[in-house]
Amino acid sequence: MLESFKFLVTQRYLAYLCILVVSYGLSINLTEVIWKRMVKQAYTNKKDYQIFMGNYSSMVGAATFVIIFFGSNIVKHLGWTVGALTTPVLMGGLAAPFFAYVLMTDVSKNKAALMTAVWVGCVQNILSKAIKYALFDPTKEMAYIPLDAESKVKGKAAIDVLAAR
């Protein structure tokens, strides 16, 4: 792992790509951890929780399908830069209402407020994941195209290892 890190440090382009991937992972994990804690508070019965999460997974799949269908045209017609920037801009725009609501409302004492936070977070997480699968992942893979063969192989492996941590 140290060797992978050293390789990324010497390759500026790959270092930026690694920062992008790690930043996405941290952002989605932060949001998802807070949201899932609220979901567990709202659905204390294991069966209800599992049903909710099953429905959530289905909605992520459906949203991903729709965004892939329309999202491919974003990169095709507006270019890679717009496609690559769509994910962080939309994630920030979707996370802002969730965090604003959670910070300004006492969800621990009010069941209705908790359920609202769960559903606002649900929409945020569904769209964030769908956008990741439909735009972030493809544009990330496209970013490796201009690299030489060694940088592609070593860089992708290093980024995948470091981003997974």
N, CA and C of each residue as an Amber inpcrd file, in Angstrom:
protein
   495
   0.8210000  -1.1820000   0.0000000   0.0000000   0.0000000   0.0000000
   0.8770000   1.2630000   0.0000000   1.9760000   1.2170000   0.6890000
   2.8990000   2.3540000   0.7260000   3.4520000   2.6320000  -0.6700000
   3.7420000   1.5670000  -1.3870000   4.2600000   1.7150000  -2.7480000
   3.1990000   2.3690000  -3.6550000   1.9420000   1.9810000  -3.4760000
   0.8460000   2.5890000  -4.2460000   0.7380000   4.0720000  -3.9390000
   0.8330000   4.4150000  -2.6710000   0.7590000   5.8170000  -2.2620000
   1.9040000   6.6170000  -2.8720000   3.1110000   6.0590000  -2.8390000
   4.2760000   6.7440000  -3.4060000   4.0860000   6.9780000  -4.9090000
   3.5270000   5.9700000  -5.5920000   3.2950000   6.1150000  -7.0290000
   2.3200000   7.2610000  -7.3000000   1.2600000   7.3480000  -6.5110000
   0.2710000   8.4120000  -6.7040000   0.8510000   9.7930000  -6.4260000
   1.7120000   9.8850000  -5.4270000   2.3170000  11.1680000  -5.0780000
   3.1910000  11.6870000  -6.2180000   3.8210000  10.7750000  -6.9350000
   4.7060000  11.1980000  -8.0280000   3.9320000  11.5120000  -9.3140000
   2.7010000  11.1280000  -9.3850000   1.8720000  11.3550000 -10.5750000
   0.7560000  12.3460000 -10.2250000   0.9400000  13.5960000 -10.5480000
  -0.0020000  14.6510000 -10.1510000  -1.4290000  14.3790000 -10.6290000
  -1.5850000  13.9830000 -11.8690000  -2.9000000  13.6990000 -12.4560000
  -3.6120000  12.6000000 -11.6690000  -2.8890000  11.5380000 -11.3670000
  -3.4640000  10.4250000 -10.6030000  -3.7450000  10.8200000  -9.1600000
  -2.9120000  11.6890000  -8.5970000  -3.1460000  12.1630000  -7.2280000
  -4.4630000  12.9300000  -7.1560000  -4.7300000  13.7660000  -8.1480000
  -6.0000000  14.4960000  -8.1860000  -7.1830000  13.5350000  -8.3440000
  -7.0020000  12.5530000  -9.1700000  -8.0560000  11.5570000  -9.3630000
  -8.3170000  10.7920000  -8.0650000  -7.2600000  10.4810000  -7.3480000
  -7.3960000   9.7960000  -6.0610000  -8.1370000  10.6830000  -5.0550000
  -7.8060000  11.9590000  -5.0200000  -8.4910000  12.8920000  -4.1240000
  -9.9830000  12.9340000  -4.4550000 -10.2960000  12.9390000  -5.7260000
 -11.6910000  12.9490000  -6.1650000 -12.4360000  11.7060000  -5.6730000
 -11.8440000  10.5480000  -5.8550000 -12.4840000   9.2870000  -5.4590000
 -12.6210000   9.1950000  -3.9390000 -11.5730000   9.5530000  -3.2190000
 -11.6220000   9.5110000  -1.7500000 -12.6410000  10.5150000  -1.2230000
 -12.6980000  11.6840000  -1.8180000 -13.6660000  12.7000000  -1.3890000
 -15.0960000  12.2310000  -1.5840000 -15.3530000  11.5860000  -2.7050000
 -16.7020000  11.0430000  -2.9150000 -17.0200000  10.0220000  -1.8230000
 -16.0960000   9.1090000  -1.5780000 -16.3240000   8.0700000  -0.5720000
 -16.5920000   8.6460000   0.8080000 -15.8170000   9.6440000   1.1990000
 -16.0310000  10.2770000   2.5030000 -17.3820000  10.9840000   2.5610000
 -17.7360000  11.6740000   1.5030000 -19.0010000  12.4140000   1.4650000
 -20.2020000  11.4820000   1.5790000 -20.2160000  10.4380000   0.7990000
 -21.3740000   9.5350000   0.8140000 -21.4180000   8.7720000   2.1290000
 -20.2630000   8.3960000   2.6580000 -20.2590000   7.6740000   3.9330000
 -20.7570000   8.5420000   5.0770000 -20.3370000   9.7890000   5.1210000
 -20.8000000  10.7000000   6.1660000 -22.3170000  10.8470000   6.1180000
 -22.8340000  11.1060000   4.9440000 -24.2750000  11.2930000   4.7930000
 -25.0280000  10.0100000   5.1080000 -24.5330000   8.9110000   4.5830000
 -25.2280000   7.6340000   4.7400000 -25.2360000   7.1500000   6.1870000
 -24.1640000   7.3610000   6.9160000 -24.1030000   6.9330000   8.3150000
 -25.1480000   7.6760000   9.1440000 -25.2250000   8.9730000   8.9520000
 -26.2070000   9.7750000   9.6990000 -27.6200000   9.3570000   9.3140000
 -27.8570000   9.2060000   8.0230000 -29.1880000   8.8300000   7.5480000
 -29.5930000   7.4380000   8.0510000 -28.7020000   6.4680000   7.9510000
 -29.0480000   5.1050000   8.3930000 -29.3190000   5.0470000   9.8970000
 -28.6410000   5.8710000  10.6690000 -28.9280000   5.9340000  12.1020000
 -30.3550000   6.4010000  12.3270000 -30.7690000   7.3750000  11.5430000
 -32.1460000   7.8760000  11.6510000 -33.1600000   6.8420000  11.1800000
 -32.8190000   6.1090000  10.1520000 -33.7130000   5.0620000   9.6620000
 -33.9080000   4.0010000  10.7520000 -32.8280000   3.6480000  11.4350000
 -32.9320000   2.6630000  12.5250000 -33.7660000   3.1920000  13.6830000
 -33.7100000   4.4980000  13.9340000 -34.5520000   5.0930000  14.9720000
 -36.0190000   5.0760000  14.5520000 -36.2720000   5.3100000  13.2750000
 -37.6440000   5.3680000  12.7750000 -38.2680000   3.9840000  12.6500000
 -37.4680000   3.0040000  12.2650000 -37.9550000   1.6400000  12.0630000
 -37.2550000   0.7210000  13.0620000 -37.7810000   0.6950000  14.2590000
 -37.1560000  -0.0830000  15.3340000 -37.3950000  -1.5810000  15.1730000
 -38.4630000  -1.9520000  14.5170000 -38.7430000  -3.3590000  14.2400000
 -37.8450000  -3.8130000  13.0910000 -37.1080000  -4.9290000  13.2780000
 -36.1510000  -5.4030000  12.2630000 -36.8180000  -5.6440000  10.9110000
 -38.0010000  -6.2160000  10.9420000 -38.6970000  -6.5250000   9.6870000
 -39.0500000  -5.2340000   8.9420000 -39.5520000  -4.2390000   9.6620000
 -39.8880000  -2.9580000   9.0360000 -38.6370000  -2.2950000   8.4590000
 -37.5340000  -2.3730000   9.2010000 -36.2730000  -1.8070000   8.7350000
 -35.8160000  -2.4990000   7.4480000 -35.8910000  -3.8170000   7.4260000
 -35.4690000  -4.5680000   6.2470000 -36.3570000  -4.2740000   5.0460000
 -37.6440000  -4.1410000   5.2740000 -38.5550000  -3.7920000   4.1840000
 -38.2060000  -2.4110000   3.6300000 -37.9930000  -1.4570000   4.5390000
 -37.6270000  -0.1080000   4.1100000 -36.3380000  -0.1280000   3.2960000
 -35.3190000  -0.8050000   3.7920000 -34.0340000  -0.8320000   3.0940000
 -34.1250000  -1.5850000   1.7630000 -34.9720000  -2.6110000   1.6980000
 -35.2030000  -3.3120000   0.4290000 -35.8430000  -2.3850000  -0.5940000
 -36.8320000  -1.6150000  -0.1410000 -37.4700000  -0.6410000  -1.0330000
 -36.4780000   0.4360000  -1.4640000 -35.6350000   0.8560000  -0.5290000
 -34.5970000   1.8450000  -0.8380000 -33.6680000   1.3090000  -1.9340000
 -33.2270000   0.0710000  -1.7980000 -32.3280000  -0.5170000  -2.8030000
 -32.9950000  -0.5920000  -4.1680000 -34.2740000  -0.9390000  -4.1860000
 -35.0150000  -0.9890000  -5.4530000 -35.1130000   0.3990000  -6.0780000
 -35.3390000   1.4070000  -5.2440000 -35.4320000   2.7740000  -5.7570000
 -34.0910000   3.2640000  -6.2890000 -32.9960000   2.8560000  -5.6490000
 -31.6640000   3.2130000  -6.1650000 -31.4880000   2.6100000  -7.5530000
 -31.8830000   1.3550000  -7.7190000 -31.7750000   0.6930000  -9.0200000
 -32.6040000   1.3830000 -10.0920000 -33.8440000   1.7160000  -9.7580000
 -34.7220000   2.3800000 -10.7240000 -34.1920000   3.7610000 -11.0880000
 -33.7600000   4.5180000 -10.0900000 -33.2230000   5.8590000 -10.3490000
 -31.9450000   5.7800000 -11.1850000 -31.1120000   4.7850000 -10.9130000
 -29.8800000   4.6130000 -11.6800000 -30.2010000   4.3390000 -13.1440000
 -31.1890000   3.4920000 -13.3830000 -31.6000000   3.1770000 -14.7580000
 -32.0110000   4.4440000 -15.4970000 -32.8490000   5.2580000 -14.8600000
 -33.3300000   6.4900000 -15.4890000 -32.1770000   7.4590000 -15.7310000
 -31.3050000   7.6180000 -14.7320000 -30.2010000   8.5700000 -14.8710000
 -29.1880000   8.0810000 -15.9110000 -28.9500000   6.7820000 -15.9860000
 -28.0540000   6.2650000 -17.0310000 -28.6390000   6.5530000 -18.4040000
 -29.9580000   6.3560000 -18.5380000 -30.6270000   6.5770000 -19.8180000
 -30.4480000   8.0190000 -20.2870000 -30.6540000   8.9850000 -19.3780000
 -30.5300000  10.3880000 -19.7400000 -29.1110000  10.9200000 -19.5210000
 -28.4020000  10.3740000 -18.5640000 -27.0790000  10.8620000 -18.2020000
 -26.0190000  10.6370000 -19.2500000 -26.1810000   9.5860000 -20.0430000
 -25.1940000   9.3370000 -21.0880000 -25.1560000  10.5020000 -22.0660000
 -26.2660000  11.1930000 -22.2240000 -26.3080000  12.3520000 -23.1140000
 -25.5930000  13.5600000 -22.5240000 -25.4650000  13.6030000 -21.2040000
 -24.7480000  14.7150000 -20.5760000 -23.3010000  14.7250000 -21.0430000
 -22.6330000  13.5900000 -20.9310000 -21.2300000  13.5080000 -21.3540000
 -21.1270000  13.6490000 -22.8650000 -22.0310000  13.0290000 -23.5770000
 -22.0010000  13.0460000 -25.0380000 -22.1640000  14.4600000 -25.5970000
 -23.1050000  15.2280000 -25.0450000 -23.4030000  16.5450000 -25.6100000
 -22.7200000  17.7050000 -24.8720000 -22.4850000  17.5580000 -23.5730000
 -21.9140000  18.6660000 -22.8010000 -20.4440000  18.4530000 -22.4450000
 -19.9530000  17.2490000 -22.6520000 -18.5390000  16.9830000 -22.4230000
 -18.2390000  16.3210000 -21.0840000 -16.9960000  15.8300000 -20.9890000
 -16.5650000  15.0950000 -19.8060000 -16.5810000  15.9710000 -18.5580000
 -16.1390000  17.2160000 -18.6750000 -16.0400000  18.0930000 -17.5070000
 -17.4020000  18.2940000 -16.8550000 -18.4170000  18.5640000 -17.6420000
 -19.7630000  18.7440000 -17.0900000 -20.2460000  17.4370000 -16.4700000
 -19.9960000  16.3230000 -17.1460000 -20.3800000  15.0190000 -16.6000000
 -19.6790000  14.7160000 -15.2860000 -18.3980000  15.0620000 -15.2040000
 -17.6310000  14.7980000 -13.9840000 -18.0520000  15.7280000 -12.8490000
 -18.4050000  16.9620000 -13.1700000 -18.8060000  17.9230000 -12.1340000
 -20.2470000  17.7280000 -11.6660000 -21.0400000  17.0290000 -12.4340000
 -22.4450000  16.8310000 -12.0750000 -22.5760000  16.1230000 -10.7280000
 -21.7780000  15.1000000 -10.4870000 -21.8970000  14.3340000  -9.2410000
 -21.6090000  15.1810000  -8.0040000 -20.4650000  15.8550000  -7.8990000
 -20.2390000  16.6310000  -6.6760000 -21.2230000  17.7920000  -6.5040000
 -21.6070000  18.4460000  -7.5980000 -22.5450000  19.5660000  -7.4900000
 -23.9100000  19.0700000  -7.0040000 -24.4010000  17.9960000  -7.5940000
 -25.6990000  17.4670000  -7.1720000 -25.6470000  16.8750000  -5.7680000
 -24.5470000  16.2260000  -5.4240000 -24.4370000  15.6840000  -4.0610000
 -24.4810000  16.8020000  -3.0300000 -23.7680000  17.8820000  -3.2950000
 -23.7960000  19.0210000  -2.3770000 -25.1740000  19.6480000  -2.3090000
 -25.7900000  19.7980000  -3.4680000 -27.1260000  20.3710000  -3.5180000
 -28.1780000  19.5060000  -2.8540000 -27.9990000  18.2040000  -2.9110000
 -28.9550000  17.2810000  -2.2750000 -28.6850000  17.1150000  -0.7810000
 -27.4250000  17.1870000  -0.3910000 -27.0900000  17.0150000   1.0280000
 -27.4440000  18.2520000   1.8510000 -27.3990000  19.4270000   1.2420000
 -27.6740000  20.6700000   1.9770000 -29.0510000  20.6750000   2.6410000
 -30.1370000  20.3350000   1.9340000 -31.4400000  20.3330000   2.6130000
 -31.5270000  19.2740000   3.7240000 -30.9020000  18.1310000   3.4950000
 -30.9200000  17.0720000   4.5080000 -30.2390000  17.5450000   5.7860000
 -29.0100000  18.0390000   5.6630000 -28.2770000  18.4830000   6.8450000
 -28.9210000  19.7090000   7.4860000 -29.4500000  20.6060000   6.6640000
 -30.1330000  21.7830000   7.2150000 -31.3380000  21.3450000   8.0510000
 -32.1100000  20.4200000   7.5340000 -33.2870000  19.9530000   8.2650000
 -32.8750000  19.2440000   9.5560000 -31.8910000  18.3830000   9.4640000
 -31.4380000  17.6190000  10.6290000 -30.8710000  18.5510000  11.7050000
 -30.1300000  19.5720000  11.2940000 -29.5170000  20.4860000  12.2610000
 -30.5210000  21.4670000  12.8720000 -31.5550000  21.8030000  12.1290000
 -32.5050000  22.8000000  12.6160000 -33.7420000  22.2030000  13.2840000
 -33.8770000  20.8970000  13.2350000 -35.0570000  20.2440000  13.7960000
 -34.6130000  19.2160000  14.8270000 -35.3660000  19.1180000  15.9070000
 -35.0630000  18.1190000  16.9330000 -35.7450000  16.8050000  16.5520000
 -35.0370000  15.9970000  15.7790000 -35.6280000  14.7560000  15.2880000
 -35.6810000  13.6630000  16.3500000 -34.9410000  13.8240000  17.4210000
 -34.9080000  12.7870000  18.4510000 -36.1840000  12.7490000  19.2890000
 -36.9140000  13.8570000  19.3600000 -38.1030000  13.9280000  20.2120000
 -39.4120000  14.0020000  19.4290000 -39.3180000  14.1260000  18.1230000
 -40.5110000  14.3150000  17.3080000 -40.5400000  13.2700000  16.1970000
 -41.4750000  12.3410000  16.2790000 -41.5580000  11.2350000  15.3100000
 -41.8140000  11.7570000  13.8890000 -42.6820000  12.7520000  13.7570000
 -42.9660000  13.3060000  12.4280000 -41.7150000  13.9440000  11.8250000
 -40.9620000  14.6710000  12.6360000 -39.7190000  15.2910000  12.1650000
 -38.6970000  14.2180000  11.7870000 -38.6390000  13.1500000  12.5680000
 -37.7310000  12.0410000  12.2680000 -38.0840000  11.4090000  10.9280000
 -39.3730000  11.1680000  10.7030000 -39.7970000  10.5490000   9.4390000
 -39.5180000  11.4750000   8.2540000 -39.6980000  12.7650000   8.4540000
 -39.3730000  13.7160000   7.3800000 -37.8830000  13.6570000   7.0680000
 -37.0610000  13.6430000   8.1110000 -35.6120000  13.5530000   7.9140000
 -35.2370000  12.2540000   7.2010000 -35.9050000  11.1620000   7.5740000
 -35.6300000   9.8760000   6.9230000 -35.9470000   9.9550000   5.4300000
 -37.0730000  10.5550000   5.0790000 -37.4760000  10.6080000   3.6680000
 -36.6580000  11.6260000   2.8720000 -36.3070000  12.7390000   3.4770000
 -35.4280000  13.6980000   2.7860000 -34.0700000  13.0400000   2.5540000
 -33.5560000  12.3590000   3.5680000 -32.2890000  11.6410000   3.4350000
 -32.3770000  10.4970000   2.4450000 -33.5390000   9.8550000   2.3910000
 -33.7390000   8.7520000   1.4490000 -33.6180000   9.2590000   0.0110000
 -34.3120000  10.3490000  -0.2790000 -34.2300000  10.9350000  -1.6280000
 -32.7950000  11.3480000  -1.9310000 -32.1490000  11.9750000  -0.9580000
 -30.7640000  12.4110000  -1.1400000 -29.8540000  11.2260000  -1.4330000
 -29.9780000  10.1550000  -0.6620000 -29.1200000   8.9800000  -0.8560000
 -29.4310000   8.2460000  -2.1520000 -30.6980000   8.1400000  -2.4970000
 -31.0670000   7.4820000  -3.7590000 -30.4420000   8.2180000  -4.9330000
 -30.6450000   9.5260000  -4.9810000 -30.1250000  10.2910000  -6.1110000
 -28.6020000  10.3620000  -6.1050000 -27.9820000  10.4610000  -4.9320000
 -26.5180000  10.4860000  -4.8600000 -25.9160000   9.1810000  -5.3640000
 -26.4930000   8.0650000  -4.9470000 -25.9700000   6.7630000  -5.4040000
 -26.2110000   6.5840000  -6.9000000 -27.4080000   6.9390000  -7.3560000
 -27.7330000   6.7720000  -8.7730000 -26.8110000   7.6340000  -9.6430000
 -26.5700000   8.8650000  -9.2140000 -25.6770000   9.7510000  -9.9580000
 -24.2540000   9.1960000  -9.9540000 -23.8550000   8.6110000  -8.8310000
 -22.5270000   8.0020000  -8.7580000 -22.3940000   6.8860000  -9.7890000
 -23.3770000   5.9840000  -9.7950000 -23.3110000   4.8440000 -10.7160000
 -23.4250000   5.2800000 -12.1750000 -24.2510000   6.2870000 -12.4370000
 -24.5240000   6.6740000 -13.8170000 -23.5010000   7.6570000 -14.3890000
 -22.9450000   8.5400000 -13.5520000 -22.0350000   9.5620000 -14.0730000
 -20.6440000   9.5310000 -13.4660000 -20.5480000   9.4310000 -12.1510000
 -19.2400000   9.4910000 -11.5040000 -18.3550000   8.3240000 -11.9450000
 -18.8570000   7.1100000 -11.8360000 -18.0390000   5.9470000 -12.1940000
 -17.5980000   5.9700000 -13.6590000 -18.5060000   6.2300000 -14.6150000
 -18.0380000   6.2780000 -16.0130000 -17.0320000   7.4010000 -16.2920000
 -17.2670000   8.5900000 -15.7250000 -16.3120000   9.6790000 -15.9830000
 -14.9770000   9.4090000 -15.2940000 -15.0230000   8.7400000 -14.1380000
 -13.7680000   8.3580000 -13.4670000 -12.9750000   7.3960000 -14.3600000
 -13.6590000   6.4270000 -14.9390000 -12.9700000   5.4720000 -15.8170000
 -12.4470000   6.1580000 -17.0770000 -13.1880000   7.1320000 -17.5890000
 -12.7280000   7.8760000 -18.7700000 -11.4610000   8.6700000 -18.4670000
 -11.2840000   9.0520000 -17.2240000 -10.1130000   9.8490000 -16.8460000
  -8.8130000   9.0740000 -17.0130000  -8.8860000   7.7620000 -17.0750000
  -7.6830000   6.9400000 -17.2540000  -7.2650000   6.8480000 -18.7250000
  -8.1320000   7.2080000 -19.6460000  -7.8690000   7.0300000 -21.0780000
  -6.5820000   7.7120000 -21.5460000  -6.3050000   8.9650000 -21.1820000
  -5.0930000   9.6060000 -21.7320000  -3.7770000   9.1140000 -21.1320000
  -3.8170000   8.2650000 -20.1390000  -2.5930000   7.8160000 -19.4700000
  -1.8840000   6.7310000 -20.2710000  -0.5630000   6.6100000 -20.0400000
   0.1900000   5.5170000 -20.6550000  -0.1910000   4.2060000 -19.9540000
   0.1810000   3.0970000 -20.5270000  -0.2390000   1.7820000 -20.0260000
   0.1610000   1.5480000 -18.5690000   1.3970000   1.9010000 -18.2080000
   1.8540000   1.6750000 -16.8340000   1.0560000   2.5130000 -15.8350000
   0.8360000   3.7720000 -16.1710000   0.0780000   4.6440000 -15.2740000
  -1.3660000   4.1830000 -15.1350000  -1.9330000   3.6800000 -16.2220000
  -3.3080000   3.1690000 -16.1610000  -3.4030000   2.0170000 -15.1680000
  -2.5170000   1.0510000 -15.3250000  -2.5740000  -0.1540000 -14.4890000
  -2.2270000   0.1660000 -13.0380000  -1.0680000   0.7910000 -12.8320000
  -0.6380000   1.0940000 -11.4630000  -1.5280000   2.1380000 -10.8030000
  -1.8940000   3.1520000 -11.5620000  -2.7240000   4.2160000 -11.0110000
  -4.0990000   3.7350000 -10.6100000  -4.7330000   2.9790000 -11.4820000
  -6.0670000   2.4610000 -11.1670000  -5.9980000   1.5340000  -9.9640000
  -5.0190000   0.6660000  -9.9310000  -4.8730000  -0.2540000  -8.7850000
  -4.6370000   0.5270000  -7.4850000  -3.7690000   1.5230000  -7.5450000
  -3.4640000   2.3160000  -6.3480000  -4.6940000   3.0850000  -5.8670000
  -5.4020000   3.6920000  -6.7820000  -6.5970000   4.4550000  -6.4190000
  -7.6690000   3.5260000  -5.8590000  -7.8690000   2.3950000  -6.5030000
  -8.8710000   1.4420000  -5.9990000  -8.5320000   0.9550000  -4.5940000
  -7.2460000   0.7130000  -4.3200000  -6.8300000   0.2400000  -3.0030000
  -6.9910000   1.3490000  -1.9620000  -6.5100000   2.5470000  -2.2790000
  -6.5740000   3.6440000  -1.3150000  -7.9960000   4.1420000  -1.1000000
  -8.7860000   4.1670000  -2.1530000 -10.1680000   4.6490000  -2.0280000
 -11.0350000   3.6530000  -1.2560000 -10.6830000   2.3960000  -1.2990000
 -11.4530000   1.3770000  -0.5830000 -11.1780000   1.4290000   0.9140000
 -10.1300000   2.0740000   1.3280000  -9.7610000   2.1220000   2.7580000
 -10.5360000   3.1660000   3.4450000
